[in-house]
mmCIF file of C-alpha atoms and ligand atoms in Angstrom:
data_model
loop_
_atom_site.group_PDB
_atom_site.id
_atom_site.type_symbol
_atom_site.label_atom_id
_atom_site.label_comp_id
_atom_site.label_asym_id
_atom_site.label_seq_id
_atom_site.Cartn_x
_atom_site.Cartn_y
_atom_site.Cartn_z
ATOM 1 C CA MET A 565 -98.410 235.099 7.669
ATOM 2 C CA ARG A 566 -98.916 233.235 4.411
ATOM 3 C CA PRO A 567 -98.722 229.529 5.286
ATOM 4 C CA ALA A 568 -96.747 228.367 2.205
ATOM 5 C CA ARG A 569 -93.320 226.995 3.147
ATOM 6 C CA ALA A 570 -90.664 224.489 2.227
ATOM 7 C CA LEU A 571 -89.431 222.255 5.045
ATOM 8 C CA ILE A 572 -85.900 220.984 4.418
ATOM 9 C CA ASP A 573 -84.831 217.834 6.268
ATOM 10 C CA LEU A 574 -81.039 217.930 6.530
ATOM 11 C CA GLN A 575 -80.941 214.507 8.187
ATOM 12 C CA ALA A 576 -82.494 213.016 5.051
ATOM 13 C CA LEU A 577 -79.929 214.915 2.958
ATOM 14 C CA ARG A 578 -77.072 213.302 4.895
ATOM 15 C CA HIS A 579 -78.690 209.892 4.550
ATOM 16 C CA ASN A 580 -78.840 210.308 0.771
ATOM 17 C CA TYR A 581 -75.234 211.503 0.585
ATOM 18 C CA GLN A 582 -74.095 208.477 2.575
ATOM 19 C CA LEU A 583 -76.085 206.211 0.258
ATOM 20 C CA ALA A 584 -74.146 207.577 -2.738
ATOM 21 C CA ARG A 585 -70.887 206.787 -0.943
ATOM 22 C CA GLU A 586 -72.002 203.419 0.321
ATOM 23 C CA VAL A 587 -73.197 202.022 -3.001
ATOM 24 C CA THR A 588 -70.167 203.240 -4.958
ATOM 25 C CA GLY A 589 -67.329 203.077 -2.437
ATOM 26 C CA ALA A 590 -66.135 206.255 -4.143
ATOM 27 C CA LYS A 591 -65.421 209.810 -3.056
ATOM 28 C CA ALA A 592 -68.475 211.969 -3.656
ATOM 29 C CA LEU A 593 -68.776 215.609 -4.668
ATOM 30 C CA ALA A 594 -72.175 216.833 -3.492
ATOM 31 C CA VAL A 595 -73.640 218.795 -6.401
ATOM 32 C CA VAL A 596 -75.114 222.016 -4.979
ATOM 33 C CA LYS A 597 -75.459 224.086 -8.162
ATOM 34 C CA ALA A 598 -78.605 226.163 -8.731
ATOM 35 C CA ASP A 599 -78.859 226.928 -4.993
ATOM 36 C CA ALA A 600 -78.676 223.191 -4.228
ATOM 37 C CA TYR A 601 -81.536 222.460 -6.601
ATOM 38 C CA GLY A 602 -83.664 225.004 -4.744
ATOM 39 C CA HIS A 603 -82.819 223.660 -1.269
ATOM 40 C CA GLY A 604 -80.387 226.467 -0.323
ATOM 41 C CA ALA A 605 -76.733 225.917 -1.222
ATOM 42 C CA VAL A 606 -75.187 227.367 1.915
ATOM 43 C CA ARG A 607 -77.399 225.448 4.350
ATOM 44 C CA VAL A 608 -76.989 222.232 2.364
ATOM 45 C CA ALA A 609 -73.212 222.615 2.191
ATOM 46 C CA GLN A 610 -72.998 223.422 5.904
ATOM 47 C CA ALA A 611 -75.055 220.328 6.708
ATOM 48 C CA LEU A 612 -72.762 218.108 4.641
ATOM 49 C CA GLU A 613 -69.398 219.747 5.166
ATOM 50 C CA ALA A 614 -68.233 217.473 8.003
ATOM 51 C CA GLU A 615 -68.566 214.366 5.825
ATOM 52 C CA ALA A 616 -68.479 215.567 2.211
ATOM 53 C CA ASP A 617 -65.371 215.083 0.069
ATOM 54 C CA GLY A 618 -66.277 218.316 -1.690
ATOM 55 C CA PHE A 619 -68.961 220.206 -3.558
ATOM 56 C CA ALA A 620 -69.726 220.970 -7.180
ATOM 57 C CA VAL A 621 -71.344 224.114 -8.583
ATOM 58 C CA ALA A 622 -71.986 225.548 -12.028
ATOM 59 C CA CYS A 623 -69.955 228.731 -11.823
ATOM 60 C CA ILE A 624 -67.631 230.859 -9.736
ATOM 61 C CA GLU A 625 -70.471 233.039 -8.451
ATOM 62 C CA GLU A 626 -71.987 229.974 -6.784
ATOM 63 C CA ALA A 627 -68.589 228.860 -5.490
ATOM 64 C CA LEU A 628 -67.861 232.269 -3.957
ATOM 65 C CA GLU A 629 -71.180 232.158 -2.130
ATOM 66 C CA LEU A 630 -70.014 228.960 -0.393
ATOM 67 C CA ARG A 631 -66.622 230.429 0.533
ATOM 68 C CA ALA A 632 -68.269 233.621 1.828
ATOM 69 C CA ALA A 633 -70.358 231.417 4.118
ATOM 70 C CA GLY A 634 -67.196 229.818 5.471
ATOM 71 C CA ILE A 635 -67.219 226.531 3.545
ATOM 72 C CA ARG A 636 -63.571 225.387 3.327
ATOM 73 C CA ALA A 637 -64.088 222.056 1.522
ATOM 74 C CA PRO A 638 -63.054 221.634 -2.132
ATOM 75 C CA VAL A 639 -65.477 223.204 -4.613
ATOM 76 C CA LEU A 640 -65.463 222.135 -8.269
ATOM 77 C CA LEU A 641 -66.619 224.527 -11.000
ATOM 78 C CA LEU A 642 -68.508 222.170 -13.327
ATOM 79 C CA GLU A 643 -68.177 224.461 -16.333
ATOM 80 C CA GLY A 644 -64.800 225.813 -15.350
ATOM 81 C CA PHE A 645 -64.346 229.502 -16.058
ATOM 82 C CA PHE A 646 -66.352 231.521 -18.566
ATOM 83 C CA GLU A 647 -63.674 234.216 -18.885
ATOM 84 C CA ALA A 648 -59.938 233.978 -18.242
ATOM 85 C CA ASP A 649 -60.057 236.785 -15.700
ATOM 86 C CA GLU A 650 -61.724 234.360 -13.271
ATOM 87 C CA LEU A 651 -58.457 232.418 -12.979
ATOM 88 C CA PRO A 652 -56.845 234.529 -10.221
ATOM 89 C CA LEU A 653 -59.982 234.107 -8.077
ATOM 90 C CA ILE A 654 -60.005 230.375 -8.769
ATOM 91 C CA VAL A 655 -56.440 230.184 -7.487
ATOM 92 C CA GLU A 656 -57.081 232.456 -4.535
ATOM 93 C CA HIS A 657 -60.020 230.373 -3.296
ATOM 94 C CA ASP A 658 -58.556 226.969 -4.219
ATOM 95 C CA PHE A 659 -61.489 226.091 -6.466
ATOM 96 C CA TRP A 660 -61.168 223.002 -8.616
ATOM 97 C CA CYS A 661 -61.819 223.749 -12.243
ATOM 98 C CA VAL A 662 -63.236 221.789 -15.166
ATOM 99 C CA VAL A 663 -61.562 222.280 -18.542
ATOM 100 C CA HIS A 664 -64.053 221.326 -21.236
ATOM 101 C CA SER A 665 -62.774 223.283 -24.226
ATOM 102 C CA LEU A 666 -59.510 224.077 -25.939
ATOM 103 C CA TRP A 667 -59.933 227.821 -25.385
ATOM 104 C CA GLN A 668 -59.854 227.184 -21.624
ATOM 105 C CA LEU A 669 -56.664 225.161 -22.003
ATOM 106 C CA GLU A 670 -55.051 227.989 -23.963
ATOM 107 C CA ALA A 671 -56.135 230.527 -21.361
ATOM 108 C CA ILE A 672 -54.450 228.478 -18.634
ATOM 109 C CA GLU A 673 -51.269 228.205 -20.703
ATOM 110 C CA GLN A 674 -51.190 231.966 -21.094
ATOM 111 C CA ALA A 675 -52.118 232.890 -17.524
ATOM 112 C CA SER A 676 -49.624 233.730 -14.835
ATOM 113 C CA LEU A 677 -50.837 232.093 -11.654
ATOM 114 C CA LEU A 678 -49.597 232.250 -8.089
ATOM 115 C CA LYS A 679 -50.376 228.600 -7.373
ATOM 116 C CA PRO A 680 -50.972 225.530 -9.553
ATOM 117 C CA LEU A 681 -54.544 224.458 -10.339
ATOM 118 C CA THR A 682 -56.502 221.246 -9.822
ATOM 119 C CA ILE A 683 -58.097 220.532 -13.187
ATOM 120 C CA TRP A 684 -60.922 218.139 -14.041
ATOM 121 C CA LEU A 685 -60.371 217.455 -17.723
ATOM 122 C CA LYS A 686 -63.681 216.744 -19.398
ATOM 123 C CA LEU A 687 -64.081 214.413 -22.327
ATOM 124 C CA ASP A 688 -67.047 214.475 -24.686
ATOM 125 C CA SER A 689 -67.718 210.736 -24.677
ATOM 126 C CA GLY A 690 -70.922 211.036 -26.677
ATOM 127 C CA MET A 691 -73.277 213.557 -25.111
ATOM 128 C CA HIS A 692 -71.991 216.272 -27.453
ATOM 129 C CA ARG A 693 -72.607 219.156 -25.100
ATOM 130 C CA VAL A 694 -69.254 220.231 -23.616
ATOM 131 C CA GLY A 695 -66.028 218.241 -23.373
ATOM 132 C CA LEU A 696 -62.927 217.712 -25.436
ATOM 133 C CA HIS A 697 -63.020 215.544 -28.529
ATOM 134 C CA PRO A 698 -61.398 212.134 -27.906
ATOM 135 C CA LYS A 699 -58.678 212.880 -30.477
ATOM 136 C CA ASP A 700 -57.617 215.976 -28.502
ATOM 137 C CA TYR A 701 -57.751 214.411 -25.041
ATOM 138 C CA HIS A 702 -54.224 213.069 -24.636
ATOM 139 C CA GLU A 703 -52.650 216.180 -26.050
ATOM 140 C CA ALA A 704 -54.726 218.419 -23.765
ATOM 141 C CA TYR A 705 -53.593 216.366 -20.775
ATOM 142 C CA GLN A 706 -49.934 216.633 -21.791
ATOM 143 C CA ARG A 707 -50.212 220.366 -22.466
ATOM 144 C CA LEU A 708 -51.764 220.977 -19.037
ATOM 145 C CA LEU A 709 -48.923 219.081 -17.396
ATOM 146 C CA ALA A 710 -46.319 220.856 -19.494
ATOM 147 C CA SER A 711 -47.818 224.273 -18.688
ATOM 148 C CA GLY A 712 -46.429 224.017 -15.168
ATOM 149 C CA LYS A 713 -49.688 225.560 -13.960
ATOM 150 C CA VAL A 714 -51.433 222.381 -12.947
ATOM 151 C CA ALA A 715 -50.817 220.322 -9.808
ATOM 152 C CA LYS A 716 -53.380 217.582 -10.396
ATOM 153 C CA ILE A 717 -55.659 216.364 -13.181
ATOM 154 C CA VAL A 718 -58.833 214.291 -12.754
ATOM 155 C CA LEU A 719 -60.297 212.705 -15.881
ATOM 156 C CA MET A 720 -64.040 213.162 -16.256
ATOM 157 C CA SER A 721 -67.016 212.722 -18.528
ATOM 158 C CA HIS A 722 -70.803 212.953 -18.199
ATOM 159 C CA PHE A 723 -73.622 210.585 -19.165
ATOM 160 C CA ALA A 724 -76.479 211.655 -21.418
ATOM 161 C CA ARG A 725 -78.837 208.734 -20.833
ATOM 162 C CA ALA A 726 -77.940 207.011 -17.546
ATOM 163 C CA ASP A 727 -81.565 207.404 -16.440
ATOM 164 C CA GLU A 728 -82.562 204.926 -19.178
ATOM 165 C CA LEU A 729 -81.647 201.601 -17.652
ATOM 166 C CA ASP A 730 -82.052 199.551 -20.834
ATOM 167 C CA CYS A 731 -80.183 201.937 -23.089
ATOM 168 C CA VAL A 732 -76.714 201.048 -24.478
ATOM 169 C CA SER A 733 -75.649 204.687 -24.618
ATOM 170 C CA SER A 734 -73.939 204.707 -21.183
ATOM 171 C CA THR A 735 -71.959 201.565 -21.975
ATOM 172 C CA GLU A 736 -70.861 203.129 -25.251
ATOM 173 C CA GLN A 737 -69.833 206.320 -23.475
ATOM 174 C CA VAL A 738 -67.736 204.332 -20.988
ATOM 175 C CA ALA A 739 -65.992 202.577 -23.906
ATOM 176 C CA VAL A 740 -65.199 205.917 -25.577
ATOM 177 C CA PHE A 741 -63.901 207.258 -22.272
ATOM 178 C CA GLU A 742 -61.739 204.209 -21.583
ATOM 179 C CA ALA A 743 -60.214 204.377 -25.049
ATOM 180 C CA ALA A 744 -59.502 208.107 -24.804
ATOM 181 C CA ARG A 745 -57.812 207.863 -21.402
ATOM 182 C CA GLN A 746 -55.631 204.834 -22.194
ATOM 183 C CA GLY A 747 -52.186 205.378 -20.787
ATOM 184 C CA LEU A 748 -53.138 208.332 -18.588
ATOM 185 C CA VAL A 749 -52.598 207.600 -14.901
ATOM 186 C CA ALA A 750 -55.092 209.746 -13.030
ATOM 187 C CA GLU A 751 -58.278 209.568 -10.993
ATOM 188 C CA VAL A 752 -61.554 209.282 -12.867
ATOM 189 C CA SER A 753 -65.001 210.837 -12.379
ATOM 190 C CA LEU A 754 -67.977 209.677 -14.410
ATOM 191 C CA ARG A 755 -71.072 209.149 -12.342
ATOM 192 C CA ASN A 756 -74.100 211.406 -11.772
ATOM 193 C CA SER A 757 -77.148 210.265 -9.742
ATOM 194 C CA PRO A 758 -78.739 207.909 -12.280
ATOM 195 C CA SER A 759 -75.367 206.309 -12.852
ATOM 196 C CA VAL A 760 -74.655 205.999 -9.104
ATOM 197 C CA LEU A 761 -78.009 204.287 -8.568
ATOM 198 C CA GLY A 762 -78.443 202.349 -11.766
ATOM 199 C CA TRP A 763 -75.030 201.484 -13.201
ATOM 200 C CA PRO A 764 -73.070 199.588 -10.525
ATOM 201 C CA SER A 765 -70.486 198.313 -12.996
ATOM 202 C CA VAL A 766 -69.185 201.759 -13.976
ATOM 203 C CA SER A 767 -66.021 202.420 -12.002
ATOM 204 C CA SER A 768 -65.245 205.943 -10.911
ATOM 205 C CA ASP A 769 -62.954 207.263 -8.172
ATOM 206 C CA TRP A 770 -65.201 210.288 -7.749
ATOM 207 C CA VAL A 771 -68.980 210.380 -8.128
ATOM 208 C CA ARG A 772 -71.076 213.524 -8.594
ATOM 209 C CA PRO A 773 -74.545 212.976 -7.094
ATOM 210 C CA GLY A 774 -77.045 215.813 -7.475
ATOM 211 C CA ILE A 775 -80.744 215.000 -7.595
ATOM 212 C CA MET A 776 -80.385 211.897 -5.425
ATOM 213 C CA LEU A 777 -79.049 214.003 -2.537
ATOM 214 C CA TYR A 778 -82.407 215.729 -2.472
ATOM 215 C CA GLY A 779 -84.200 212.408 -2.330
ATOM 216 C CA ALA A 780 -85.832 212.352 -5.754
ATOM 217 C CA THR A 781 -85.403 209.537 -8.213
ATOM 218 C CA PRO A 782 -83.856 210.382 -11.569
ATOM 219 C CA PHE A 783 -85.666 207.426 -13.127
ATOM 220 C CA GLY A 784 -89.047 207.456 -14.799
ATOM 221 C CA GLU A 785 -89.671 203.961 -13.386
ATOM 222 C CA GLY A 786 -89.228 202.246 -10.027
ATOM 223 C CA GLN A 787 -85.645 201.367 -9.114
ATOM 224 C CA ALA A 788 -84.406 199.408 -6.085
ATOM 225 C CA LEU A 789 -81.745 201.822 -4.794
ATOM 226 C CA ALA A 790 -83.817 204.897 -5.586
ATOM 227 C CA ALA A 791 -86.454 203.454 -3.262
ATOM 228 C CA ARG A 792 -83.954 203.947 -0.405
ATOM 229 C CA LEU A 793 -83.731 207.709 -0.957
ATOM 230 C CA GLN A 794 -85.399 209.977 1.584
ATOM 231 C CA PRO A 795 -87.200 213.083 0.275
ATOM 232 C CA VAL A 796 -85.534 216.212 1.668
ATOM 233 C CA MET A 797 -88.005 218.956 0.750
ATOM 234 C CA THR A 798 -91.636 219.094 1.836
ATOM 235 C CA LEU A 799 -93.576 221.863 0.136
ATOM 236 C CA GLU A 800 -96.664 222.600 2.159
ATOM 237 C CA SER A 801 -99.346 225.183 2.737
ATOM 238 C CA LYS A 802 -102.841 225.398 4.140
ATOM 239 C CA VAL A 803 -106.449 225.508 2.979
ATOM 240 C CA ILE A 804 -107.463 229.179 3.134
ATOM 241 C CA CYS A 805 -111.026 228.892 1.813
ATOM 242 C CA VAL A 806 -113.587 226.084 1.489
ATOM 243 C CA ARG A 807 -116.542 226.087 -0.873
ATOM 244 C CA GLU A 808 -119.452 223.761 -1.582
ATOM 245 C CA LEU A 809 -120.407 223.769 -5.254
ATOM 246 C CA PRO A 810 -123.333 222.120 -7.039
ATOM 247 C CA ALA A 811 -122.761 220.074 -10.184
ATOM 248 C CA GLY A 812 -121.906 221.980 -13.355
ATOM 249 C CA GLU A 813 -119.901 224.826 -11.801
ATOM 250 C CA PRO A 814 -116.528 225.973 -13.179
ATOM 251 C CA VAL A 815 -113.444 226.206 -10.943
ATOM 252 C CA GLY A 816 -110.567 228.625 -11.559
ATOM 253 C CA TYR A 817 -109.133 230.392 -14.609
ATOM 254 C CA GLY A 818 -110.381 229.230 -17.963
ATOM 255 C CA ALA A 819 -113.059 227.038 -16.344
ATOM 256 C CA ARG A 820 -110.717 224.127 -16.947
ATOM 257 C CA PHE A 821 -112.581 222.073 -14.366
ATOM 258 C CA ILE A 822 -116.384 221.801 -14.186
ATOM 259 C CA THR A 823 -117.818 219.990 -11.169
ATOM 260 C CA PRO A 824 -119.349 216.707 -12.411
ATOM 261 C CA LYS A 825 -121.329 216.386 -9.146
ATOM 262 C CA PRO A 826 -121.792 218.423 -5.979
ATOM 263 C CA MET A 827 -118.269 218.957 -4.609
ATOM 264 C CA ARG A 828 -116.392 220.430 -1.716
ATOM 265 C CA ILE A 829 -113.378 222.405 -2.827
ATOM 266 C CA GLY A 830 -110.424 223.782 -0.881
ATOM 267 C CA VAL A 831 -108.374 226.767 -1.998
ATOM 268 C CA VAL A 832 -104.681 226.446 -1.062
ATOM 269 C CA ALA A 833 -102.154 229.282 -0.682
ATOM 270 C CA MET A 834 -99.716 227.970 -3.277
ATOM 271 C CA GLY A 835 -99.268 228.902 -6.914
ATOM 272 C CA TYR A 836 -96.912 229.013 -9.831
ATOM 273 C CA ALA A 837 -95.183 232.093 -8.373
ATOM 274 C CA ASP A 838 -93.974 229.739 -5.632
ATOM 275 C CA GLY A 839 -92.657 227.309 -8.210
ATOM 276 C CA TYR A 840 -95.586 224.906 -8.197
ATOM 277 C CA PRO A 841 -95.836 223.871 -11.866
ATOM 278 C CA ARG A 842 -98.577 225.723 -13.714
ATOM 279 C CA HIS A 843 -98.896 222.810 -16.107
ATOM 280 C CA ALA A 844 -99.911 220.358 -13.376
ATOM 281 C CA PRO A 845 -103.349 219.170 -14.512
ATOM 282 C CA THR A 846 -106.505 218.178 -12.673
ATOM 283 C CA GLY A 847 -105.715 214.912 -10.923
ATOM 284 C CA THR A 848 -102.170 215.790 -9.828
ATOM 285 C CA PRO A 849 -101.804 214.237 -6.358
ATOM 286 C CA VAL A 850 -101.785 216.284 -3.146
ATOM 287 C CA LEU A 851 -102.070 215.312 0.518
ATOM 288 C CA VAL A 852 -104.611 217.145 2.682
ATOM 289 C CA ALA A 853 -105.248 216.386 6.349
ATOM 290 C CA GLY A 854 -103.169 213.266 5.826
ATOM 291 C CA GLN A 855 -105.325 211.945 2.962
ATOM 292 C CA ARG A 856 -104.408 211.737 -0.696
ATOM 293 C CA SER A 857 -106.504 213.945 -2.919
ATOM 294 C CA GLN A 858 -106.081 215.848 -6.150
ATOM 295 C CA LEU A 859 -105.613 219.202 -7.809
ATOM 296 C CA LEU A 860 -108.623 220.675 -9.616
ATOM 297 C CA GLY A 861 -108.488 223.143 -12.503
ATOM 298 C CA ARG A 862 -105.726 225.574 -13.384
ATOM 299 C CA VAL A 863 -102.971 226.555 -10.999
ATOM 300 C CA SER A 864 -103.052 230.332 -10.398
ATOM 301 C CA MET A 865 -100.128 232.558 -9.484
ATOM 302 C CA ASP A 866 -100.786 232.451 -5.734
ATOM 303 C CA MET A 867 -103.479 229.825 -5.235
ATOM 304 C CA LEU A 868 -104.647 226.459 -6.410
ATOM 305 C CA CYS A 869 -107.774 224.366 -5.796
ATOM 306 C CA ILE A 870 -108.032 220.839 -4.458
ATOM 307 C CA ASP A 871 -110.790 218.305 -3.959
ATOM 308 C CA LEU A 872 -112.084 217.940 -0.394
ATOM 309 C CA THR A 873 -115.252 216.038 -1.319
ATOM 310 C CA ASP A 874 -114.003 212.715 0.035
ATOM 311 C CA VAL A 875 -111.922 214.179 2.855
ATOM 312 C CA PRO A 876 -114.564 215.335 5.335
ATOM 313 C CA GLU A 877 -111.954 215.776 8.070
ATOM 314 C CA ALA A 878 -110.234 218.457 5.959
ATOM 315 C CA GLY A 879 -111.359 222.056 6.206
ATOM 316 C CA LEU A 880 -110.219 225.607 6.680
ATOM 317 C CA GLY A 881 -106.639 225.597 7.959
ATOM 318 C CA SER A 882 -105.883 221.977 7.013
ATOM 319 C CA THR A 883 -102.283 221.354 6.054
ATOM 320 C CA VAL A 884 -101.650 220.459 2.416
ATOM 321 C CA GLU A 885 -98.495 218.692 1.206
ATOM 322 C CA LEU A 886 -97.788 219.542 -2.432
ATOM 323 C CA TRP A 887 -94.736 217.275 -2.439
ATOM 324 C CA GLY A 888 -92.565 215.711 0.213
ATOM 325 C CA LYS A 889 -92.449 212.407 2.074
ATOM 326 C CA ASN A 890 -95.933 211.301 0.969
ATOM 327 C CA ILE A 891 -96.450 212.953 -2.403
ATOM 328 C CA LEU A 892 -93.223 212.389 -4.320
ATOM 329 C CA ALA A 893 -91.878 215.349 -6.273
ATOM 330 C CA SER A 894 -91.179 212.932 -9.097
ATOM 331 C CA ASP A 895 -94.885 212.010 -9.262
ATOM 332 C CA VAL A 896 -95.868 215.688 -9.430
ATOM 333 C CA ALA A 897 -93.217 216.120 -12.115
ATOM 334 C CA VAL A 898 -94.628 213.274 -14.183
ATOM 335 C CA ALA A 899 -98.133 214.752 -13.910
ATOM 336 C CA ALA A 900 -96.822 218.163 -15.021
ATOM 337 C CA GLU A 901 -94.717 216.631 -17.811
ATOM 338 C CA THR A 902 -91.452 217.786 -16.331
ATOM 339 C CA ILE A 903 -88.702 216.375 -14.100
ATOM 340 C CA PRO A 904 -88.073 216.708 -10.353
ATOM 341 C CA TYR A 905 -84.908 218.710 -11.116
ATOM 342 C CA GLN A 906 -86.999 221.512 -12.569
ATOM 343 C CA ILE A 907 -89.686 221.216 -9.900
ATOM 344 C CA PHE A 908 -87.046 221.867 -7.209
ATOM 345 C CA CYS A 909 -85.072 224.543 -9.081
ATOM 346 C CA ASN A 910 -88.226 226.556 -9.669
ATOM 347 C CA LEU A 911 -88.943 226.962 -5.959
ATOM 348 C CA ARG A 912 -89.195 230.636 -5.029
ATOM 349 C CA ARG A 913 -90.948 233.051 -2.691
ATOM 350 C CA VAL A 914 -91.719 230.435 -0.040
ATOM 351 C CA PRO A 915 -89.568 230.552 3.102
ATOM 352 C CA ARG A 916 -87.349 227.519 3.655
ATOM 353 C CA LEU A 917 -87.353 226.091 7.181
ATOM 354 C CA TYR A 918 -84.546 223.699 8.094
ATOM 355 C CA SER A 919 -84.486 220.806 10.526
ATOM 356 C CA GLY A 920 -81.943 218.117 11.407
ATOM 357 C CA ALA A 921 -78.879 220.392 11.203
HETATM 358 C C1 LIG B 1387 -75.532 218.622 -12.606
HETATM 359 C C2 LIG B 1387 -74.404 217.699 -12.825
HETATM 360 C C3 LIG B 1387 -74.288 216.525 -12.079
HETATM 361 C C4 LIG B 1387 -75.355 216.038 -11.133
HETATM 362 O O1 LIG B 1387 -76.364 215.402 -11.880
HETATM 363 P P1 LIG B 1387 -77.571 214.632 -11.167
HETATM 364 O O2 LIG B 1387 -78.284 213.966 -12.275
HETATM 365 O O3 LIG B 1387 -78.391 215.679 -10.509
HETATM 366 O O4 LIG B 1387 -76.963 213.703 -10.194
HETATM 367 C C5 LIG B 1387 -73.148 215.757 -12.244
HETATM 368 N N1 LIG B 1387 -72.184 216.115 -13.133
HETATM 369 C C6 LIG B 1387 -72.292 217.228 -13.884
HETATM 370 C C7 LIG B 1387 -71.227 217.556 -14.860
HETATM 371 C C8 LIG B 1387 -73.408 218.035 -13.770
HETATM 372 O O5 LIG B 1387 -73.510 219.138 -14.532
#
């Protein structure tokens, strides 16, 4: 059997969820969109269901997957519905639903529904992606109430730059949000992971942690609370071939690495078809036989090469950690000029093995 696999530590997941609660004192929706950032939405939701206040997903297809697996907790659709004909299903399964655009509001007004909805009314407080314009916010709230189709409204917005700790943007967004919601008496939800960890002064009845649940920092720099996160996923494989090369020999596609001296090289069963980033360059950290080492040359579809020259204890069959508790996914992401979110979401083909359920 091919030795590539992703080990998922559900105990660490619960630790990270509790950290989000503990540092905010708020209710927390565990964000499990995109198959729980590659960790497996059903298994993640099952592991958290006893303690979680609810879950958040991108779309009804993801929400239905959770219900089909028996998850009864609240599930928020972060983009609401894409077509009005999703509304009966939203009612049937008690999904909570974001309204981010006027067309969604109109669709609710025109729908005939068997039960009233729980709506999270999204304001565009400055990110300019989705969300109602501040001038429309009050009226949208009143129209939802007047429609008779809504039982509860939560007021929400989303930060564009909360991962930049010195940036005024988040403070400005909070000010826009506070002004737009003046006079509306309802619960509030503002905070994603970087805001949970880095912006203690932002008040929010509900927080929406995603990446932090999986133990990766959303920050490009060190951050005190992020240091308390526990990595959930360990991506590992084994050395399947060892070669001794003299100086001056090319390694891998495109001869992107030429041995500068005699070297010992290990070939690992892991490639970009597993989600390991193809753009990770020579020097990207790996752990082999418990020692830190580095990637050499181009990542192939199914294999990659690492340096064993200074790790004499490593050889055929040695375990290699590509990221996990020792090699942080965020460090691999930096090397590959991407973010841990994408590193995790790209995971495919490798079996996921769960522990700590
Ligand atoms: C994805 C998402 C989150 C979670 O973001 P993280 O940075 O992963 O914590 C929160 N809120 C909304 C609206 C999202 O789309």
